[in-house]
C-alpha positions in Angstrom: -18.9 2.2 -1.9 -17.0 5.7 -2.6 -13.6 4.5 -1.8 -14.5 1.5 -4.2 -14.8 3.5 -6.6 -11.7 5.0 -6.9 -10.1 1.7 -7.7 -11.8 2.0 -11.1 -9.3 3.8 -13.0 -10.0 7.2 -14.9 -9.2 6.6 -18.9 -10.5 3.0 -20.2 -7.2 1.1 -20.4 -5.5 -0.7 -23.9 -5.0 -4.1 -23.5 -1.4 -4.0 -23.6 -1.4 -1.9 -20.6 -3.2 -4.0 -19.0 -0.8 -7.3 -19.8 2.3 -4.3 -18.9 0.1 -4.0 -16.0 0.1 -7.1 -14.7 3.7 -8.6 -15.6 4.7 -5.4 -13.6 2.3 -6.9 -11.0 4.9 -9.6 -10.9 7.5 -7.6 -10.2 6.6 -4.9 -8.3 5.2 -8.6 -5.6 9.1 -9.7 -6.0 10.6 -6.5 -5.6 9.5 -6.0 -2.7 8.1 -9.3 -1.1 12.8 -10.7 -1.5 14.1 -6.6 -1.7 12.5 -6.5 2.3 13.7 -10.1 3.7 16.5 -8.7 4.9 14.7 -5.5 6.6 12.4 -8.4 8.6 14.7 -10.5 9.5 17.7 -7.0 11.1 16.1 -8.7 14.5 17.4 -12.2 14.1 20.5 -11.8 11.9 21.5 -9.5 14.2 22.0 -12.5 16.2 23.6 -14.4 14.2 26.1 -12.4 13.7 26.6 -10.8 17.4 26.0 -7.1 15.2 25.3 -3.8 17.9 22.7 -1.0 16.0 25.6 0.5 15.2 27.1 -2.4 13.8 23.4 -2.9 11.7 23.4 0.2 9.9 27.5 -0.4 8.7 25.6 -3.8 7.2 23.1 -1.7 6.0 25.1 1.4 4.5 27.4 -0.7 3.2 24.2 -3.0 1.3 23.1 1.1 -0.8 26.7 1.6 -1.1 27.8 -1.0 -3.9 24.1 -0.1 -4.8 25.0 2.6 -6.4 26.5 0.3 -9.5 22.4 0.0 -10.4 23.5 2.8 -12.9 24.8 0.5 -15.0 21.3 -1.0 -15.1 19.2 1.8 -16.3 22.5 3.0 -18.4 22.0 0.3 -20.3 18.7 0.7 -20.8 18.8 4.5 -22.7 21.3 2.7 -24.5 19.6 -0.7 -25.3 16.7 -0.9 -24.3 15.0 -1.3 -21.0 13.3 -5.5 -21.2 17.3 -6.9 -21.3 18.4 -4.7 -18.1 15.3 -5.2 -16.0 15.3 -8.9 -16.6 18.5 -9.6 -15.4 17.5 -7.4 -12.2 14.7 -9.4 -11.7 16.6 -12.2 -11.6 19.6 -11.6 -10.1 17.4 -10.1 -6.8 16.0 -13.6 -6.0 18.8 -14.7 -6.4 21.0 -13.2 -4.2 18.0 -14.1 -1.4 18.8 -17.8 -2.0 22.2 -18.0 -1.9 22.2 -15.5 1.4 20.2 -18.3 2.9 23.6 -20.5 3.1 26.0 -18.0 3.9 28.4 -18.8 7.2 29.3 -15.1 8.2 28.2 -11.5 7.8 30.8 -10.6 5.7 29.6 -12.9 3.1 25.8 -12.2 4.0 26.4 -7.9 3.8 28.6 -9.6 -0.2 25.1 -11.1 -1.3 22.3 -9.1 0.4 24.5 -6.0 -0.7 24.0 -8.0 -4.3 20.6 -8.4 -3.9 20.4 -4.7 -3.1 22.0 -3.7 -6.6 19.5 -5.8 -7.9 16.2 -4.6 -6.6 17.1 -0.8 -7.0 17.8 -1.7 -10.7 14.1 -3.3 -11.1 13.2 -0.3 -9.4 14.1 1.9 -11.6 13.8 0.3 -14.5 10.0 -0.6 -14.3 8.4 2.6 -13.3 10.2 3.7 -16.1 8.6 1.4 -18.4 5.1 2.0 -16.2 5.5 5.6 -17.5 6.4 5.4 -20.8 4.3 2.5 -21.4 0.6 4.2 -19.9 -1.3 7.4 -20.8 -1.0 10.4 -19.2 -4.3 10.2 -17.8 -4.0 7.4 -15.5 -0.3 7.5 -14.8 -0.4 8.3 -11.4 -3.3 5.7 -11.0 -0.9 2.7 -13.5 2.0 3.9 -10.4 -0.2 3.5 -7.3 -1.2 0.0 -8.7 2.6 -0.8 -8.5 3.5 0.3 -5.5 0.0 -1.3 -3.7 1.0 -4.9 -5.9 4.5 -4.3 -4.4 3.4 -3.1 -1.4 1.2 -6.4 -0.7 4.8 -8.0 -1.6 6.2 -6.8 1.7 3.5 -7.5 3.8 3.8 -11.4 2.4 7.2 -11.0 3.4 6.2 -9.4 7.2 3.7 -11.7 8.0 5.5 -14.8 6.8 8.5 -13.6 9.5 7.0 -14.9 12.2 8.7 -18.0 10.8 12.8 -16.4 12.1 11.0 -17.0 16.0 11.2 -20.5 14.7 14.7 -21.7 16.1 18.0 -19.3 15.7 18.6 -19.9 12.3 15.1 -20.3 11.0 15.3 -16.7 10.1 17.1 -18.6 6.3 14.6 -20.1 5.9 13.0 -16.4 4.3 15.3 -15.9 2.3 15.2 -19.7 0.3 11.0 -18.9 0.7 11.6 -15.4 -1.3 13.9 -17.4 -3.8 10.2 -18.5 -5.5 9.2 -15.7 -8.1 12.5 -17.0 -10.2 9.6 -19.5 -11.4 8.1 -16.5 -13.2 11.2 -15.3 -14.7 10.6 -17.4 -17.8 7.0 -15.8 -17.8 8.7 -12.3 -18.6 11.4 -13.1 -20.9 8.6 -15.0 -23.4 5.2 -12.4 -22.7 6.9 -9.0 -21.4 7.6 -6.6 -24.4 9.6 -3.7 -24.7 9.3 -0.2 -24.5 7.3 1.3 -26.7 8.9 4.7 -26.5 12.1 3.8 -26.7 14.2 4.2 -29.3 17.6 3.9 -30.1 19.4 6.6 -30.0 21.3 8.5 -32.8 23.9 9.5 -31.1 24.6 8.2 -28.0 24.4 10.6 -24.9 27.2 10.2 -22.5 26.4 8.4 -19.0 26.2 12.2 -17.2 24.2 14.3 -19.8 21.0 14.1 -17.1 22.8 15.7 -14.7 24.2 18.9 -16.4 23.1 21.6 -18.8 18.7 21.7 -19.9 18.3 18.6 -17.7 20.7 20.3 -14.2 17.9 22.9 -13.4 15.2 19.9 -13.4 18.0 16.9 -12.2 19.4 18.9 -8.7 16.5 19.7 -7.0 14.4 16.5 -7.7 18.2 14.7 -6.4 17.8 17.1 -3.6 14.7 15.3 -2.7 15.8 12.1 -2.6 18.6 12.9 -0.9 16.4 13.8 1.6 13.6 11.0 1.4 16.1 7.9 1.7 18.2 9.7 4.7 14.6 9.3 7.1 12.6 6.4 5.3 16.3 4.3 5.1 16.3 4.0 8.8 13.5 5.0 9.5 11.9 2.1 7.7 14.5 -0.8 9.0 14.6 0.3 12.4 11.3 -0.2 12.9 10.8 -4.2 13.8 14.2 -3.4 16.2 12.9 -1.3 17.8 9.6 -2.8 18.9 11.1 -6.3 19.4 14.8 -5.4 21.0 13.9 -1.7 23.0 10.4 -2.5 23.4 10.1 -6.4 24.2 8.0 -7.4 21.3 7.7 -10.4 19.7 8.7 -10.5 16.5 5.2 -12.5 15.8 3.8 -10.0 17.9 5.6 -6.6 15.9 4.6 -8.1 13.1 0.8 -9.1 12.7 0.6 -4.9 14.5 3.3 -3.7 11.5 1.3 -5.8 9.2 -2.2 -5.2 10.8 -1.7 -0.3 10.9 -0.2 -0.4 7.5 -2.0 -2.9 4.9 -4.6 -0.2 5.2 -2.3 2.4 5.1 -0.6 1.6 2.3 -3.9 0.9 0.4 -6.1 4.1 1.7 -2.5 6.3 0.7 -1.9 4.8 -2.3 -5.5 5.5 -4.3 -5.9 8.9 -2.4 -2.2 9.8 -3.8 -2.6 8.1 -7.2 -5.7 9.9 -7.4 -4.5 13.6 -6.3 -1.8 12.7 -8.6 -3.3 12.9 -11.9 -6.1 15.2 -10.5 -4.3 18.1 -8.5 -0.7 17.9 -9.8 2.4 16.2 -8.8 3.9 18.3 -6.4 1.0 19.6 -4.4 0.9 16.4 -3.2 4.9 15.3 -2.9 4.6 18.6 -0.4 1.2 17.4 1.4 2.3 13.8 1.5 6.0 14.7 3.2 4.9 16.1 6.0 2.3 13.6 7.1 4.8 11.1 6.4 8.2 13.1 8.8 4.8 13.6 11.7 4.2 10.0 11.6 7.6 8.5 11.8 8.6 11.0 14.4 5.9 10.2 16.4 5.6 6.1 15.9 9.7 6.8 17.3 8.7 8.6 20.2 6.4 6.3 21.6 5.8 3.1 23.4 2.4 2.1 24.0 1.1 0.2 21.3 -1.7 2.2 20.1 0.3 5.3 20.1 3.0 3.0 18.1 0.3 1.7 15.7 -1.3 5.4 15.0 2.3 6.2 14.1 3.4 3.6 11.8 -0.2 4.3 10.1 0.8 8.1 9.6 4.6 7.4 8.4 2.5 5.0 6.0 0.2 6.7 5.0 2.0 9.8 3.8 5.4 7.3 2.3 2.2 5.7 -0.4 0.6 9.3 -0.7 3.6 10.6 -2.3 4.7 7.1 -3.8 2.7 7.9 -7.4 3.3 11.3 -7.6 7.1 11.4 -6.9 7.5 8.5 -9.8 4.8 9.4 -12.5 6.6 12.8 -11.7 10.8 11.6 -11.8 9.8 10.1 -15.5 8.0 12.8 -16.8 11.2 15.4 -16.1 13.3 13.6 -18.0 13.6 13.1 -22.3 13.5 9.7 -23.6 16.5 9.1 -24.7 18.4 9.9 -20.5 15.1 9.3 -18.5 15.9 5.7 -17.6 19.7 7.4 -16.6 18.9 10.0 -14.8 16.0 8.0 -12.7 18.9 6.0 -12.3 20.8 9.0 -11.4 18.1 10.1 -9.0 18.3 6.4 -7.3 22.2 6.8 -6.6 21.3 10.3 -4.6 18.5 8.1 -2.7 21.2 5.4 -2.1 23.8 8.4 -0.8 20.8 10.2 1.5 19.8 6.1 2.9 24.2 6.2 3.7 24.3 9.3 5.0 20.9 8.3 7.1 23.2 5.2 8.7 25.8 7.1 9.0 24.0 9.8 11.4 22.8 6.5 12.8 27.0 4.6 13.3 27.7 7.9 15.2 24.4 9.5 16.7 22.5 6.8 17.7 24.7 5.5 20.3 25.1 8.9 22.1 21.4 10.2 21.7 19.0 7.6 21.0 17.0 6.5 17.5 14.3 8.8 18.0 16.4 12.1 17.9 18.2 11.3 15.2 14.9 10.0 13.4 13.7 13.7 14.7 16.8 15.0 13.0 16.2 13.4 9.9 12.6 14.1 9.6 13.0 18.3 10.1 15.5 17.5 7.2 13.4 16.7 5.1 10.3 18.5 5.4 14.0 21.4 4.9 13.9 19.5 1.7 10.5 19.5 0.8 11.1 23.2 -0.2 12.9 22.0 -3.7 9.4 20.9 -5.0 9.0 25.0 -6.0 11.2 24.6 -8.0 10.8 22.2 -10.2 8.0 22.7 -13.0 4.2 20.8 -12.7 4.8 18.3 -15.1 0.8 16.7 -15.1 -0.5 15.4 -18.5 2.9 14.7 -19.9 3.5 12.3 -23.0 6.5 9.6 -23.4 4.8 8.7 -26.3 5.7 9.5 -29.9 3.3 11.9 -31.7 2.9 8.6 -34.2 1.8 6.4 -31.0 -2.1 5.2 -30.9 -2.2 6.3 -27.4 -1.0 9.7 -27.5 -3.6 12.4 -29.2 -2.6 14.7 -32.2 -1.0 17.6 -31.0 0.8 17.0 -27.9 4.4 17.5 -27.3 6.5 14.2 -26.6 8.9 14.5 -23.2 
């Protein structure tokens, strides 16, 4: 009962906030489900396309490299408004997955999943900016945890469906086709999703590099270094979970997916509730530091374990840390920058994460074959722990207002960012 009370928001929600949370919940579920299909099917697409572990790393690295183009969506969002690029990105993600279901070769598969990756990166960046701008500071961490929870629910839903891939050598295609169903929700979003009330057309359009220099640089570059190290560890760590269990430890896909879902679901819920609440009460920085240590410890435990209960404990601990980190990190990322460059700064930080993911997968390309996945993950985990010291260079942003002084949800005297 005490845990259930944490499901209640720490401050009353306005009607507009409830509507925005509901609409962005659809976006989050779609991002979680549709964006993760490539990960859930790797154990089968690698067989269809005859890919080794290192070649898988090549494909995943390519999709992340192309995803750097998602920056254009956020730049558009700062110049013309958040709504239009967010809707387009939402459409691109399931549409690319639908076409992927029919692609015959690995080149087409990689190209289409690169487009899908652009969509999911753009969706995630813009949706979190809109969410941060639409809710009160007192519940921003809570709202971010709800968004992440719905995204994780989508991922879990897709994971439960992944057993379908065992039906035949080409059954993985059905999973990509099914993940296009969120296209049915597109007209609903077009009709009801309004422009962020914090966005204003700037009298002078800032250059694309505005967030990287000048007064913004001292906040951007430490956050970029942290984003890089996070992705370098979590990118390969998340994508090789099922590959290791199915192809290395000889688990059945359905059994591995069931264990992953059964263990990660409570970890996600607990991590998001604790992390979101801690971010709003204790602050962004301490929540981030503790979450990183917990997540790295769990990830290394998983990759150095072979027995079922240790694998489960490693998954639980790593997912708990990653989930607790999410609300604090997402909130702080939006709170560090003013409205005119907020979406672009978030996109640049996402690109830093993409480059970090590329680094992680390139490490997989050249290191895994020589030293194995466990040693590679331990090295990347050490890099992340060292990079967590960058948190000390960032200000605590808990309680920052992102709206204009005259807005109904901004109290008198508040200084907006």
